[in-house]
Amino acid sequence: AGALLDRLTHHVSILAMNGDSYRLRQSAGRRRATAAAEQNQATADEADPETGEIIA
């Protein structure tokens, strides 16, 4: 595997990209949305997973 990577990267130029990464920004947004959904679910009334009935 090392020899294969060496052959692939022999004539490669590395480009340094400055600026915000859209993938990092999207990932952070998804994490925030998931955390907010989990928090909303935790504060909601508990429901029976089989019937969906609210347990008081």
Tab-separated table of N, CA and C in Angstrom:
chain	number	residue	atom	x	y	z
A	1	ALA	N	0.838	-1.190	0.000
A	1	ALA	CA	0.000	0.000	0.000
A	1	ALA	C	0.879	1.249	0.000
A	2	GLY	N	1.980	1.197	0.723
A	2	GLY	CA	2.873	2.361	0.774
A	2	GLY	C	3.475	2.677	-0.579
A	3	ALA	N	3.872	1.627	-1.329
A	3	ALA	CA	4.452	1.840	-2.653
A	3	ALA	C	3.421	2.434	-3.610
A	4	LEU	N	2.179	1.977	-3.508
A	4	LEU	CA	1.118	2.503	-4.362
A	4	LEU	C	0.899	3.989	-4.088
A	5	LEU	N	0.844	4.371	-2.813
A	5	LEU	CA	0.676	5.779	-2.462
A	5	LEU	C	1.867	6.599	-2.920
A	6	ASP	N	3.050	6.046	-2.814
A	6	ASP	CA	4.247	6.747	-3.267
A	6	ASP	C	4.183	7.026	-4.757
A	7	ARG	N	3.751	6.050	-5.543
A	7	ARG	CA	3.637	6.235	-6.994
A	7	ARG	C	2.555	7.247	-7.349
A	8	LEU	N	1.446	7.232	-6.615
A	8	LEU	CA	0.366	8.168	-6.898
A	8	LEU	C	0.729	9.601	-6.537
A	9	THR	N	1.532	9.771	-5.509
A	9	THR	CA	1.825	11.118	-5.022
A	9	THR	C	3.187	11.646	-5.459
A	10	HIS	N	3.865	10.954	-6.352
A	10	HIS	CA	5.222	11.334	-6.760
A	10	HIS	C	5.262	12.717	-7.411
A	11	HIS	N	4.374	13.018	-8.331
A	11	HIS	CA	4.387	14.292	-9.049
A	11	HIS	C	3.243	15.206	-8.635
A	12	VAL	N	2.880	15.155	-7.372
A	12	VAL	CA	1.737	15.908	-6.880
A	12	VAL	C	2.188	17.271	-6.383
A	13	SER	N	1.357	18.284	-6.648
A	13	SER	CA	1.559	19.608	-6.067
A	13	SER	C	0.513	19.813	-4.985
A	14	ILE	N	0.940	20.310	-3.843
A	14	ILE	CA	0.021	20.539	-2.728
A	14	ILE	C	-0.475	21.973	-2.805
A	15	LEU	N	-1.797	22.127	-2.781
A	15	LEU	CA	-2.405	23.448	-2.824
A	15	LEU	C	-2.970	23.774	-1.446
A	16	ALA	N	-2.526	24.888	-0.887
A	16	ALA	CA	-3.053	25.321	0.405
A	16	ALA	C	-4.257	26.211	0.141
A	17	MET	N	-5.415	25.795	0.612
A	17	MET	CA	-6.649	26.545	0.387
A	17	MET	C	-6.980	27.332	1.652
A	18	ASN	N	-7.146	28.614	1.509
A	18	ASN	CA	-7.526	29.459	2.642
A	18	ASN	C	-9.019	29.723	2.590
A	19	GLY	N	-9.615	29.888	3.735
A	19	GLY	CA	-11.043	30.176	3.797
A	19	GLY	C	-11.785	29.096	4.545
A	20	ASP	N	-13.084	29.337	4.713
A	20	ASP	CA	-13.927	28.399	5.439
A	20	ASP	C	-14.265	27.195	4.575
A	21	SER	N	-14.316	26.057	5.200
A	21	SER	CA	-14.682	24.831	4.520
A	21	SER	C	-16.196	24.669	4.582
A	22	TYR	N	-16.841	24.513	3.427
A	22	TYR	CA	-18.286	24.343	3.442
A	22	TYR	C	-18.664	23.012	4.065
A	23	ARG	N	-17.820	21.998	3.935
A	23	ARG	CA	-18.112	20.699	4.554
A	23	ARG	C	-18.059	20.808	6.073
A	24	LEU	N	-17.087	21.531	6.595
A	24	LEU	CA	-16.988	21.723	8.043
A	24	LEU	C	-18.189	22.509	8.552
A	25	ARG	N	-18.596	23.532	7.790
A	25	ARG	CA	-19.748	24.346	8.177
A	25	ARG	C	-21.032	23.501	8.175
A	26	GLN	N	-21.215	22.652	7.155
A	26	GLN	CA	-22.391	21.786	7.097
A	26	GLN	C	-22.387	20.773	8.236
A	27	SER	N	-21.227	20.215	8.519
A	27	SER	CA	-21.109	19.229	9.591
A	27	SER	C	-21.461	19.862	10.942
A	28	ALA	N	-20.981	21.063	11.182
A	28	ALA	CA	-21.282	21.747	12.439
A	28	ALA	C	-22.773	22.051	12.529
A	29	GLY	N	-23.393	22.427	11.409
A	29	GLY	CA	-24.829	22.698	11.397
A	29	GLY	C	-25.639	21.446	11.698
A	30	ARG	N	-25.222	20.308	11.131
A	30	ARG	CA	-25.913	19.049	11.402
A	30	ARG	C	-25.782	18.657	12.868
A	31	ARG	N	-24.581	18.858	13.436
A	31	ARG	CA	-24.383	18.521	14.849
A	31	ARG	C	-25.271	19.387	15.740
A	32	ARG	N	-25.363	20.689	15.413
A	32	ARG	CA	-26.210	21.581	16.208
A	32	ARG	C	-27.677	21.187	16.090
A	33	ALA	N	-28.115	20.833	14.876
A	33	ALA	CA	-29.514	20.436	14.663
A	33	ALA	C	-29.822	19.142	15.408
A	34	THR	N	-28.895	18.198	15.386
A	34	THR	CA	-29.097	16.927	16.084
A	34	THR	C	-29.160	17.151	17.589
A	35	ALA	N	-28.281	17.989	18.109
A	35	ALA	CA	-28.269	18.275	19.548
A	35	ALA	C	-29.562	18.968	19.962
A	36	ALA	N	-30.050	19.892	19.138
A	36	ALA	CA	-31.296	20.592	19.460
A	36	ALA	C	-32.468	19.623	19.428
A	37	ALA	N	-32.489	18.719	18.452
A	37	ALA	CA	-33.575	17.734	18.368
A	37	ALA	C	-33.549	16.794	19.563
A	38	GLU	N	-32.360	16.375	19.979
A	38	GLU	CA	-32.249	15.499	21.144
A	38	GLU	C	-32.701	16.214	22.405
A	39	GLN	N	-32.361	17.499	22.522
A	39	GLN	CA	-32.772	18.265	23.694
A	39	GLN	C	-34.290	18.436	23.705
A	40	ASN	N	-34.881	18.700	22.536
A	40	ASN	CA	-36.338	18.839	22.464
A	40	ASN	C	-37.024	17.525	22.800
A	41	GLN	N	-36.464	16.430	22.342
A	41	GLN	CA	-37.045	15.119	22.619
A	41	GLN	C	-36.928	14.793	24.107
A	42	ALA	N	-35.825	15.182	24.732
A	42	ALA	CA	-35.621	14.893	26.150
A	42	ALA	C	-36.577	15.693	27.023
A	43	THR	N	-36.950	16.890	26.581
A	43	THR	CA	-37.847	17.714	27.391
A	43	THR	C	-39.311	17.399	27.134
A	44	ALA	N	-39.613	16.695	26.044
A	44	ALA	CA	-41.001	16.335	25.743
A	44	ALA	C	-41.461	15.235	26.693
A	45	ASP	N	-42.780	15.061	26.785
A	45	ASP	CA	-43.322	13.986	27.607
A	45	ASP	C	-42.856	12.654	27.048
A	46	GLU	N	-42.679	11.695	27.943
A	46	GLU	CA	-42.259	10.373	27.506
A	46	GLU	C	-43.443	9.659	26.892
A	47	ALA	N	-43.164	8.900	25.815
A	47	ALA	CA	-44.217	8.165	25.131
A	47	ALA	C	-43.843	6.690	25.060
A	48	ASP	N	-44.869	5.845	25.075
A	48	ASP	CA	-44.673	4.410	24.923
A	48	ASP	C	-44.173	4.154	23.498
A	49	PRO	N	-43.012	3.516	23.311
A	49	PRO	CA	-42.451	3.331	21.973
A	49	PRO	C	-43.314	2.465	21.064
A	50	GLU	N	-44.103	1.577	21.638
A	50	GLU	CA	-44.930	0.686	20.808
A	50	GLU	C	-46.237	1.344	20.364
A	51	THR	N	-46.887	2.027	21.302
A	51	THR	CA	-48.198	2.589	20.987
A	51	THR	C	-48.165	4.080	20.699
A	52	GLY	N	-47.109	4.769	21.141
A	52	GLY	CA	-47.043	6.209	20.975
A	52	GLY	C	-47.849	6.950	22.021
A	53	GLU	N	-48.400	6.226	22.984
A	53	GLU	CA	-49.191	6.814	24.056
A	53	GLU	C	-48.301	7.617	24.990
A	54	ILE	N	-48.769	8.784	25.397
A	54	ILE	CA	-48.001	9.609	26.325
A	54	ILE	C	-48.172	9.074	27.728
A	55	ILE	N	-47.042	8.848	28.386
A	55	ILE	CA	-47.035	8.329	29.748
A	55	ILE	C	-46.870	9.507	30.692
A	56	ALA	N	-47.850	9.705	31.574
A	56	ALA	CA	-47.803	10.869	32.478
A	56	ALA	C	-47.303	10.473	33.831
